[in-house]
mmCIF file of C-alpha atoms in Angstrom:
data_model
loop_
_atom_site.group_PDB
_atom_site.id
_atom_site.type_symbol
_atom_site.label_atom_id
_atom_site.label_comp_id
_atom_site.label_asym_id
_atom_site.label_seq_id
_atom_site.Cartn_x
_atom_site.Cartn_y
_atom_site.Cartn_z
ATOM 1 C CA GLU A 1 78.208 98.339 106.506
ATOM 2 C CA PRO A 2 80.275 101.081 108.287
ATOM 3 C CA GLU A 3 83.975 100.928 108.034
ATOM 4 C CA VAL A 4 87.102 102.664 109.039
ATOM 5 C CA THR A 5 88.782 104.526 106.111
ATOM 6 C CA GLN A 6 92.327 105.725 105.948
ATOM 7 C CA THR A 7 94.169 108.150 103.690
ATOM 8 C CA PRO A 8 96.484 108.164 101.837
ATOM 9 C CA SER A 9 96.835 104.555 100.949
ATOM 10 C CA HIS A 10 100.551 104.965 100.258
ATOM 11 C CA GLN A 11 102.713 107.720 101.448
ATOM 12 C CA VAL A 12 106.398 108.187 100.348
ATOM 13 C CA THR A 13 108.507 110.663 102.351
ATOM 14 C CA GLN A 14 112.108 111.530 102.844
ATOM 15 C CA MET A 15 113.965 110.837 106.069
ATOM 16 C CA GLY A 16 113.462 113.675 108.485
ATOM 17 C CA GLN A 17 110.183 114.961 107.024
ATOM 18 C CA GLU A 18 106.996 115.148 108.924
ATOM 19 C CA VAL A 19 103.990 112.985 107.838
ATOM 20 C CA ILE A 20 100.327 112.978 108.896
ATOM 21 C CA LEU A 21 98.265 109.827 108.445
ATOM 22 C CA ARG A 22 94.529 110.252 108.475
ATOM 23 C CA CYS A 23 91.759 108.069 109.622
ATOM 24 C CA VAL A 24 88.014 108.289 109.715
ATOM 25 C CA PRO A 25 86.748 105.909 112.399
ATOM 26 C CA ILE A 26 83.320 104.289 112.449
ATOM 27 C CA SER A 27 80.959 107.096 113.288
ATOM 28 C CA ASN A 28 79.576 105.972 116.669
ATOM 29 C CA HIS A 29 82.833 104.535 117.920
ATOM 30 C CA LEU A 30 84.586 106.490 120.638
ATOM 31 C CA TYR A 31 87.864 104.577 121.230
ATOM 32 C CA PHE A 32 90.493 104.931 118.525
ATOM 33 C CA TYR A 33 93.753 103.134 117.985
ATOM 34 C CA TRP A 34 96.922 103.226 115.825
ATOM 35 C CA TYR A 35 98.826 100.091 115.043
ATOM 36 C CA ARG A 36 101.823 99.461 112.829
ATOM 37 C CA GLN A 37 103.057 96.458 110.936
ATOM 38 C CA ILE A 38 106.615 96.366 109.576
ATOM 39 C CA LEU A 39 106.744 94.161 106.504
ATOM 40 C CA GLY A 40 106.808 90.537 107.397
ATOM 41 C CA GLN A 41 106.349 91.254 111.173
ATOM 42 C CA LYS A 42 103.472 91.203 113.613
ATOM 43 C CA VAL A 43 100.895 93.890 114.161
ATOM 44 C CA GLU A 44 102.128 96.264 116.949
ATOM 45 C CA PHE A 45 100.072 98.481 119.204
ATOM 46 C CA LEU A 46 101.145 102.126 119.090
ATOM 47 C CA VAL A 47 98.406 104.151 121.001
ATOM 48 C CA SER A 48 94.786 104.255 122.041
ATOM 49 C CA PHE A 49 92.817 107.437 122.304
ATOM 50 C CA TYR A 50 89.606 108.105 124.092
ATOM 51 C CA ASN A 51 87.729 111.375 125.221
ATOM 52 C CA ASN A 52 90.441 113.561 123.512
ATOM 53 C CA GLU A 53 93.375 112.029 125.381
ATOM 54 C CA ILE A 54 95.763 109.053 125.166
ATOM 55 C CA SER A 55 94.603 106.042 127.038
ATOM 56 C CA GLU A 56 97.484 103.903 126.622
ATOM 57 C CA LYS A 57 100.704 104.061 124.574
ATOM 58 C CA SER A 58 103.521 101.545 123.782
ATOM 59 C CA GLU A 59 107.260 102.125 123.968
ATOM 60 C CA ILE A 60 107.234 102.565 120.260
ATOM 61 C CA PHE A 61 105.048 105.652 120.594
ATOM 62 C CA ASP A 62 107.811 108.055 121.624
ATOM 63 C CA ASP A 63 107.988 111.840 121.322
ATOM 64 C CA GLN A 64 108.259 111.717 117.552
ATOM 65 C CA PHE A 65 104.635 110.523 117.429
ATOM 66 C CA SER A 66 101.415 112.425 118.233
ATOM 67 C CA VAL A 67 97.789 111.784 117.741
ATOM 68 C CA GLU A 68 94.959 114.249 117.403
ATOM 69 C CA ARG A 69 91.190 114.267 116.803
ATOM 70 C CA PRO A 70 91.083 117.634 114.977
ATOM 71 C CA ASP A 71 87.274 117.463 114.397
ATOM 72 C CA GLY A 72 84.262 115.274 114.920
ATOM 73 C CA SER A 73 85.306 112.631 112.333
ATOM 74 C CA ASN A 74 89.062 112.466 111.768
ATOM 75 C CA PHE A 75 91.773 110.892 113.791
ATOM 76 C CA THR A 76 95.351 111.645 112.807
ATOM 77 C CA LEU A 77 98.809 110.214 113.466
ATOM 78 C CA LYS A 78 101.801 112.523 113.038
ATOM 79 C CA ILE A 79 105.340 111.459 112.834
ATOM 80 C CA ARG A 80 107.501 114.508 113.347
ATOM 81 C CA SER A 81 110.828 113.444 111.769
ATOM 82 C CA THR A 82 110.568 110.180 109.984
ATOM 83 C CA LYS A 83 113.276 107.671 110.168
ATOM 84 C CA LEU A 84 113.930 104.757 107.812
ATOM 85 C CA GLU A 85 112.708 102.338 110.401
ATOM 86 C CA ASP A 86 109.305 104.105 110.470
ATOM 87 C CA SER A 87 108.572 102.489 107.122
ATOM 88 C CA ALA A 88 105.591 100.154 107.805
ATOM 89 C CA MET A 89 101.893 99.710 107.291
ATOM 90 C CA TYR A 90 99.988 101.901 109.820
ATOM 91 C CA PHE A 91 96.470 100.802 110.701
ATOM 92 C CA CYS A 92 93.803 102.770 112.456
ATOM 93 C CA ALA A 93 91.110 101.077 114.416
ATOM 94 C CA SER A 94 88.006 101.965 116.361
ATOM 95 C CA SER A 95 85.680 100.436 118.925
ATOM 96 C CA TYR A 96 82.901 101.196 121.207
ATOM 97 C CA PRO A 97 83.949 102.134 124.820
ATOM 98 C CA GLY A 98 84.491 99.102 126.921
ATOM 99 C CA GLN A 99 84.547 96.821 123.862
ATOM 100 C CA ASN A 100 88.250 96.985 122.921
ATOM 101 C CA TYR A 101 88.000 93.256 122.080
ATOM 102 C CA GLU A 102 85.874 94.267 118.984
ATOM 103 C CA GLN A 103 88.124 96.575 117.114
ATOM 104 C CA TYR A 104 87.585 97.365 113.463
ATOM 105 C CA PHE A 105 90.571 98.128 111.363
ATOM 106 C CA GLY A 106 91.040 100.305 108.315
ATOM 107 C CA PRO A 107 92.740 99.188 105.215
ATOM 108 C CA GLY A 108 96.079 100.841 106.284
ATOM 109 C CA THR A 109 98.511 103.468 104.999
ATOM 110 C CA ARG A 110 101.794 102.039 103.628
ATOM 111 C CA LEU A 111 104.545 104.555 104.713
ATOM 112 C CA THR A 112 107.783 104.330 102.874
ATOM 113 C CA VAL A 113 110.618 106.517 104.225
ATOM 114 C CA THR A 114 113.580 106.883 101.809
ATOM 115 C CA GLN B 1 108.288 85.688 127.542
ATOM 116 C CA LYS B 2 106.092 86.931 124.779
ATOM 117 C CA GLU B 3 102.510 87.783 125.836
ATOM 118 C CA VAL B 4 101.028 85.849 122.864
ATOM 119 C CA GLU B 5 102.816 83.136 120.947
ATOM 120 C CA GLN B 6 101.387 81.611 117.730
ATOM 121 C CA ASP B 7 102.224 78.529 115.860
ATOM 122 C CA PRO B 8 104.150 79.933 112.934
ATOM 123 C CA GLY B 9 103.132 77.851 109.981
ATOM 124 C CA PRO B 10 102.828 78.297 107.166
ATOM 125 C CA LEU B 11 100.162 75.857 106.729
ATOM 126 C CA SER B 12 99.031 74.226 103.451
ATOM 127 C CA VAL B 13 95.879 72.017 103.229
ATOM 128 C CA PRO B 14 93.581 70.602 100.522
ATOM 129 C CA GLU B 15 90.162 72.117 100.117
ATOM 130 C CA GLY B 16 87.679 70.568 102.522
ATOM 131 C CA ALA B 17 90.236 69.902 105.250
ATOM 132 C CA ILE B 18 89.767 70.820 108.896
ATOM 133 C CA VAL B 19 92.258 73.466 109.947
ATOM 134 C CA SER B 20 93.533 74.058 113.433
ATOM 135 C CA LEU B 21 95.366 77.293 114.243
ATOM 136 C CA ASN B 22 96.776 77.733 117.745
ATOM 137 C CA CYS B 23 98.156 80.261 120.163
ATOM 138 C CA THR B 24 99.343 80.414 123.719
ATOM 139 C CA TYR B 25 99.325 83.368 126.093
ATOM 140 C CA SER B 26 101.240 84.228 129.132
ATOM 141 C CA ASN B 27 99.014 86.288 131.520
ATOM 142 C CA SER B 28 96.104 84.394 133.075
ATOM 143 C CA ALA B 29 94.261 87.701 133.668
ATOM 144 C CA PHE B 30 93.448 88.051 129.997
ATOM 145 C CA GLN B 31 89.732 87.589 129.489
ATOM 146 C CA TYR B 32 89.054 88.454 125.802
ATOM 147 C CA PHE B 33 90.529 86.485 122.938
ATOM 148 C CA MET B 34 90.216 87.403 119.253
ATOM 149 C CA TRP B 35 90.859 85.864 115.871
ATOM 150 C CA TYR B 36 91.588 88.177 112.888
ATOM 151 C CA ARG B 37 92.067 87.288 109.187
ATOM 152 C CA GLN B 38 94.401 89.470 107.181
ATOM 153 C CA TYR B 39 94.845 89.284 103.446
ATOM 154 C CA SER B 40 98.091 90.455 101.838
ATOM 155 C CA ARG B 41 98.587 94.186 102.373
ATOM 156 C CA LYS B 42 95.204 94.686 103.978
ATOM 157 C CA GLY B 43 94.006 95.478 107.378
ATOM 158 C CA PRO B 44 93.097 92.744 109.970
ATOM 159 C CA GLU B 45 89.486 91.744 109.874
ATOM 160 C CA LEU B 46 87.911 90.604 113.034
ATOM 161 C CA LEU B 47 86.494 87.027 112.613
ATOM 162 C CA MET B 48 85.370 86.348 116.186
ATOM 163 C CA TYR B 49 86.095 86.888 119.889
ATOM 164 C CA THR B 50 85.508 84.764 122.840
ATOM 165 C CA TYR B 51 85.242 85.735 126.537
ATOM 166 C CA SER B 52 86.903 83.604 129.139
ATOM 167 C CA SER B 53 86.915 79.769 128.454
ATOM 168 C CA GLY B 54 84.786 77.803 126.168
ATOM 169 C CA ASN B 55 83.844 77.469 122.593
ATOM 170 C CA LYS B 56 82.272 79.927 120.209
ATOM 171 C CA GLU B 57 80.936 78.849 116.833
ATOM 172 C CA ASP B 58 80.240 80.985 113.707
ATOM 173 C CA GLY B 59 79.444 78.993 110.593
ATOM 174 C CA ARG B 60 82.503 77.050 109.682
ATOM 175 C CA PHE B 61 84.634 78.691 112.316
ATOM 176 C CA THR B 62 84.995 77.675 115.923
ATOM 177 C CA ALA B 63 87.098 79.478 118.406
ATOM 178 C CA GLN B 64 88.172 77.769 121.561
ATOM 179 C CA VAL B 65 89.845 78.935 124.787
ATOM 180 C CA ASP B 66 91.340 76.845 127.457
ATOM 181 C CA LYS B 67 92.263 79.166 130.264
ATOM 182 C CA SER B 68 93.814 76.348 132.462
ATOM 183 C CA SER B 69 96.522 75.810 129.796
ATOM 184 C CA LYS B 70 96.423 79.385 128.433
ATOM 185 C CA TYR B 71 95.635 78.017 124.913
ATOM 186 C CA ILE B 72 93.467 79.432 122.207
ATOM 187 C CA SER B 73 92.458 77.649 118.979
ATOM 188 C CA LEU B 74 90.545 78.456 115.875
ATOM 189 C CA PHE B 75 89.199 75.567 113.912
ATOM 190 C CA ILE B 76 87.952 75.985 110.250
ATOM 191 C CA ARG B 77 85.734 73.225 108.886
ATOM 192 C CA ASP B 78 85.415 72.417 105.262
ATOM 193 C CA SER B 79 88.158 74.846 104.346
ATOM 194 C CA GLN B 80 87.820 76.768 101.084
ATOM 195 C CA PRO B 81 90.464 78.410 98.827
ATOM 196 C CA SER B 82 88.981 81.697 99.905
ATOM 197 C CA ASP B 83 90.109 80.978 103.440
ATOM 198 C CA SER B 84 93.720 81.433 102.280
ATOM 199 C CA ALA B 85 94.986 84.273 104.393
ATOM 200 C CA THR B 86 97.035 85.010 107.421
ATOM 201 C CA TYR B 87 95.277 84.367 110.683
ATOM 202 C CA LEU B 88 96.137 86.460 113.779
ATOM 203 C CA CYS B 89 95.317 85.639 117.327
ATOM 204 C CA ALA B 90 95.113 88.598 119.741
ATOM 205 C CA ILE B 91 94.294 89.233 123.278
ATOM 206 C CA ALA B 92 92.498 92.359 124.569
ATOM 207 C CA ASP B 93 94.224 93.940 127.497
ATOM 208 C CA ALA B 94 92.876 97.348 128.793
ATOM 209 C CA GLY B 95 93.118 99.836 125.915
ATOM 210 C CA LYS B 96 95.060 97.737 123.449
ATOM 211 C CA SER B 97 95.251 94.488 121.617
ATOM 212 C CA THR B 98 98.357 92.268 121.545
ATOM 213 C CA PHE B 99 98.776 90.158 118.416
ATOM 214 C CA GLY B 100 100.523 86.907 117.682
ATOM 215 C CA ASP B 101 102.896 86.715 114.824
ATOM 216 C CA GLY B 102 100.239 85.201 112.467
ATOM 217 C CA THR B 103 99.847 81.869 110.650
ATOM 218 C CA THR B 104 99.630 81.904 106.866
ATOM 219 C CA LEU B 105 97.175 79.359 105.618
ATOM 220 C CA THR B 106 96.872 78.190 101.945
ATOM 221 C CA VAL B 107 93.939 76.022 101.039
ATOM 222 C CA LYS B 108 94.565 74.356 97.733
ATOM 223 C CA PRO B 109 91.625 73.519 95.281
#
């Protein structure tokens, strides 16, 4: 069964450093998403991406964040200068166009900022 | 007012019990309602979605939407220890999903 994959599974970084989280969405999906979940809190939407541009973003997704689809398979989330409060699980998801109710999530990347 | 509010739990039931998990939402324009299951430190797994009002059944799971009261429910029949997880309700709105806080369910053998 096709699935969303994410790398790395755990990333430790120092405050102020840049990190790039990587995702490989399901191959015939065209909508891509990033969510985050701070430990013990709810899953929060960050950004959705379609046709090489951002469709929607939340207030969390400020200038420190960017997304990119550098090739036909990968989808990345970059955090330019990490803060302690960026420590969270980051989930990538994908869906067919027009079916954003049927999103498939990856296993997540646990980001720890020290 | 939160867009989605979920009964917080936690919930602990004996094996074989019927479980009811509930959420309310604020915007009557929402049309798609989802239930996800999340095991500890894993990604959410889509269980089922419903469109508009009514029931949808999948094996031991039934999702129910009451648009008049903006209430969504997930029922689990004959609950099993393997059902122990956190259950998340969510609504689909344009290009994103908005999640409830989650209810942690423990099914005891």
